[in-house]
Amino acid sequence: MATRHLARSIILQSLYEWDFYNQKEDLTKILERNMVEFGPGIDEPEFVWNLMKNIISHKKEIDNIITKAAPEWPIEQISIVDRNVLRIGLYELLYADRKEVPPKVAINEAIEIAKNYGGPNSGKFINGVLGTVYRELGEPGKDDKKPEAKTEPEVKKEEKKVEK
């Protein structure tokens, strides 16, 4: 499992526990315990701590966005897993450095985590909410050009130059 994917899973587990106990437990202690138990030797612990800190600092705005993007699902009626996957995904989609976490990566990671930890429809629900927000943002990064793959004749020309 990729390190950042594992980091997001640990954050989800920590947010789940914190949310389950009505946010009355010490989130720092929960995260510390989960890091030791599920992420020993994780090579980017600062990624975990920064992501968690930033999700919590933007929680109110993120929850308002969830309410607007899924009006038929009051936030307290969304399952704890889905609610916290949305918090992670929306933070990365809206506030994270796009060079570090492109929008489509944020969406795909959230969908994968929802499929792994949520119910049978969690992936679709997360995809719907994050897709709605992404489209409302104007689909940032959609038109970013990737380096085009070289055509077969171009590759052969370069091979001939190397041979000479």
Short mmCIF file of C-alpha atoms in Angstrom, two decimals:
data_model
loop_
_atom_site.label_atom_id
_atom_site.label_comp_id
_atom_site.label_asym_id
_atom_site.label_seq_id
_atom_site.Cartn_x
_atom_site.Cartn_y
_atom_site.Cartn_z
CA MET A 1 0.00 0.00 0.00
CA ALA A 2 1.39 3.38 -0.96
CA THR A 3 2.48 5.52 1.96
CA ARG A 4 0.03 8.37 1.37
CA HIS A 5 -2.84 5.96 0.84
CA LEU A 6 -1.95 4.33 4.17
CA ALA A 7 -1.70 7.79 5.76
CA ARG A 8 -5.21 8.67 4.55
CA SER A 9 -6.52 5.35 5.89
CA ILE A 10 -5.00 6.07 9.31
CA ILE A 11 -6.54 9.55 9.26
CA LEU A 12 -9.92 8.06 8.37
CA GLN A 13 -9.68 5.55 11.22
CA SER A 14 -8.74 8.32 13.63
CA LEU A 15 -11.50 10.68 12.46
CA TYR A 16 -13.98 7.80 12.64
CA GLU A 17 -13.16 7.09 16.28
CA TRP A 18 -13.16 10.78 17.17
CA ASP A 19 -16.51 11.31 15.43
CA PHE A 20 -17.99 8.12 16.94
CA TYR A 21 -17.33 9.49 20.42
CA ASN A 22 -18.96 12.81 19.49
CA GLN A 23 -15.57 14.54 19.13
CA LYS A 24 -15.02 14.41 22.91
CA GLU A 25 -11.89 12.25 22.83
CA ASP A 26 -8.41 13.70 22.29
CA LEU A 27 -7.84 13.43 18.55
CA THR A 28 -4.07 13.76 18.96
CA LYS A 29 -3.95 10.70 21.21
CA ILE A 30 -6.18 8.75 18.83
CA LEU A 31 -3.96 9.59 15.87
CA GLU A 32 -0.76 8.80 17.81
CA ARG A 33 -2.13 5.38 18.79
CA ASN A 34 -3.28 4.61 15.24
CA MET A 35 0.07 5.70 13.78
CA VAL A 36 1.86 3.27 16.10
CA GLU A 37 -0.59 0.45 15.45
CA PHE A 38 -1.23 0.78 11.70
CA GLY A 39 1.66 2.84 10.36
CA PRO A 40 4.92 1.83 12.03
CA GLY A 41 7.81 3.07 9.97
CA ILE A 42 5.62 5.27 7.77
CA ASP A 43 8.09 7.41 5.84
CA GLU A 44 6.04 10.64 5.85
CA PRO A 45 4.61 11.08 9.36
CA GLU A 46 4.54 14.85 8.83
CA PHE A 47 2.09 14.30 5.94
CA VAL A 48 -0.29 12.53 8.34
CA TRP A 49 -0.06 15.21 11.04
CA ASN A 50 -0.35 18.14 8.61
CA LEU A 51 -3.29 16.63 6.77
CA MET A 52 -5.15 15.89 10.00
CA LYS A 53 -4.43 19.35 11.43
CA ASN A 54 -5.62 21.03 8.24
CA ILE A 55 -8.78 18.92 7.94
CA ILE A 56 -9.75 19.86 11.49
CA SER A 57 -8.93 23.55 10.97
CA HIS A 58 -11.21 23.60 7.88
CA LYS A 59 -13.85 21.22 9.26
CA LYS A 60 -16.61 23.82 9.56
CA GLU A 61 -16.18 25.05 5.97
CA ILE A 62 -15.88 21.47 4.68
CA ASP A 63 -19.06 20.42 6.50
CA ASN A 64 -20.89 23.40 4.97
CA ILE A 65 -19.74 22.31 1.52
CA ILE A 66 -20.94 18.75 2.18
CA THR A 67 -24.33 20.16 3.22
CA LYS A 68 -24.59 22.18 -0.02
CA ALA A 69 -23.28 19.43 -2.31
CA ALA A 70 -25.54 16.72 -0.82
CA PRO A 71 -28.64 18.63 0.34
CA GLU A 72 -30.78 15.48 0.52
CA TRP A 73 -28.31 13.99 3.04
CA PRO A 74 -28.07 16.01 6.27
CA ILE A 75 -24.49 15.71 7.51
CA GLU A 76 -25.47 13.89 10.70
CA GLN A 77 -27.31 11.26 8.59
CA ILE A 78 -24.28 10.51 6.41
CA SER A 79 -22.45 7.45 7.74
CA ILE A 80 -19.42 8.23 9.88
CA VAL A 81 -17.11 6.62 7.32
CA ASP A 82 -18.55 8.51 4.35
CA ARG A 83 -18.66 11.81 6.24
CA ASN A 84 -14.98 11.55 7.14
CA VAL A 85 -13.90 10.31 3.71
CA LEU A 86 -15.61 13.42 2.33
CA ARG A 87 -13.74 15.61 4.82
CA ILE A 88 -10.42 14.15 3.70
CA GLY A 89 -11.28 14.32 0.00
CA LEU A 90 -12.72 17.82 0.14
CA TYR A 91 -9.79 19.17 2.10
CA GLU A 92 -7.37 17.78 -0.50
CA LEU A 93 -9.57 18.93 -3.39
CA LEU A 94 -10.11 22.46 -2.11
CA TYR A 95 -7.20 23.41 0.12
CA ALA A 96 -4.19 21.17 -0.58
CA ASP A 97 -1.38 22.14 -2.93
CA ARG A 98 -2.56 21.03 -6.38
CA LYS A 99 0.99 20.26 -7.46
CA GLU A 100 1.30 17.84 -4.56
CA VAL A 101 -2.23 16.38 -4.79
CA PRO A 102 -3.91 17.03 -8.16
CA PRO A 103 -7.72 17.22 -7.98
CA LYS A 104 -8.27 13.90 -9.73
CA VAL A 105 -5.86 12.18 -7.33
CA ALA A 106 -7.78 13.62 -4.35
CA ILE A 107 -11.05 12.34 -5.80
CA ASN A 108 -9.70 8.91 -6.75
CA GLU A 109 -8.05 8.40 -3.36
CA ALA A 110 -11.29 9.30 -1.55
CA ILE A 111 -13.29 6.90 -3.73
CA GLU A 112 -10.82 4.05 -3.09
CA ILE A 113 -10.86 4.64 0.65
CA ALA A 114 -14.67 4.74 0.62
CA LYS A 115 -14.78 1.43 -1.28
CA ASN A 116 -12.38 -0.14 1.24
CA TYR A 117 -14.02 1.08 4.43
CA GLY A 118 -17.55 2.15 3.58
CA GLY A 119 -20.73 0.44 2.54
CA PRO A 120 -21.68 -0.92 -0.86
CA ASN A 121 -22.71 2.50 -2.21
CA SER A 122 -20.02 4.59 -0.51
CA GLY A 123 -17.77 4.85 -3.57
CA LYS A 124 -20.63 6.13 -5.72
CA PHE A 125 -21.77 8.59 -3.06
CA ILE A 126 -18.26 9.99 -2.54
CA ASN A 127 -17.73 10.19 -6.31
CA GLY A 128 -21.01 12.07 -6.71
CA VAL A 129 -20.32 14.64 -4.01
CA LEU A 130 -16.67 15.24 -4.92
CA GLY A 131 -17.52 15.27 -8.64
CA THR A 132 -20.16 17.93 -8.03
CA VAL A 133 -17.73 20.12 -6.10
CA TYR A 134 -15.01 19.57 -8.73
CA ARG A 135 -17.33 20.65 -11.55
CA GLU A 136 -18.47 23.71 -9.57
CA LEU A 137 -14.82 24.69 -9.17
CA GLY A 138 -14.54 24.69 -12.95
CA GLU A 139 -12.62 21.39 -13.12
CA PRO A 140 -9.20 22.78 -12.15
CA GLY A 141 -6.28 21.10 -13.87
CA LYS A 142 -8.51 19.44 -16.47
CA ASP A 143 -6.76 21.11 -19.38
CA ASP A 144 -3.23 20.71 -18.04
CA LYS A 145 -1.22 19.20 -20.86
CA LYS A 146 0.63 15.97 -20.29
CA PRO A 147 3.75 15.41 -22.34
CA GLU A 148 2.59 13.73 -25.50
CA ALA A 149 3.84 10.25 -26.19
CA LYS A 150 6.14 10.05 -29.17
CA THR A 151 4.79 8.38 -32.25
CA GLU A 152 6.45 5.27 -33.61
CA PRO A 153 8.17 7.10 -36.53
CA GLU A 154 9.63 9.70 -34.09
CA VAL A 155 10.98 6.93 -31.86
CA LYS A 156 12.57 5.17 -34.84
CA LYS A 157 14.20 8.44 -35.99
CA GLU A 158 15.74 8.90 -32.54
CA GLU A 159 16.92 5.28 -32.52
CA LYS A 160 18.65 5.80 -35.89
CA LYS A 161 20.40 8.94 -34.57
CA VAL A 162 21.68 6.97 -31.59
CA GLU A 163 22.95 4.13 -33.82
CA LYS A 164 25.06 6.52 -35.97
#
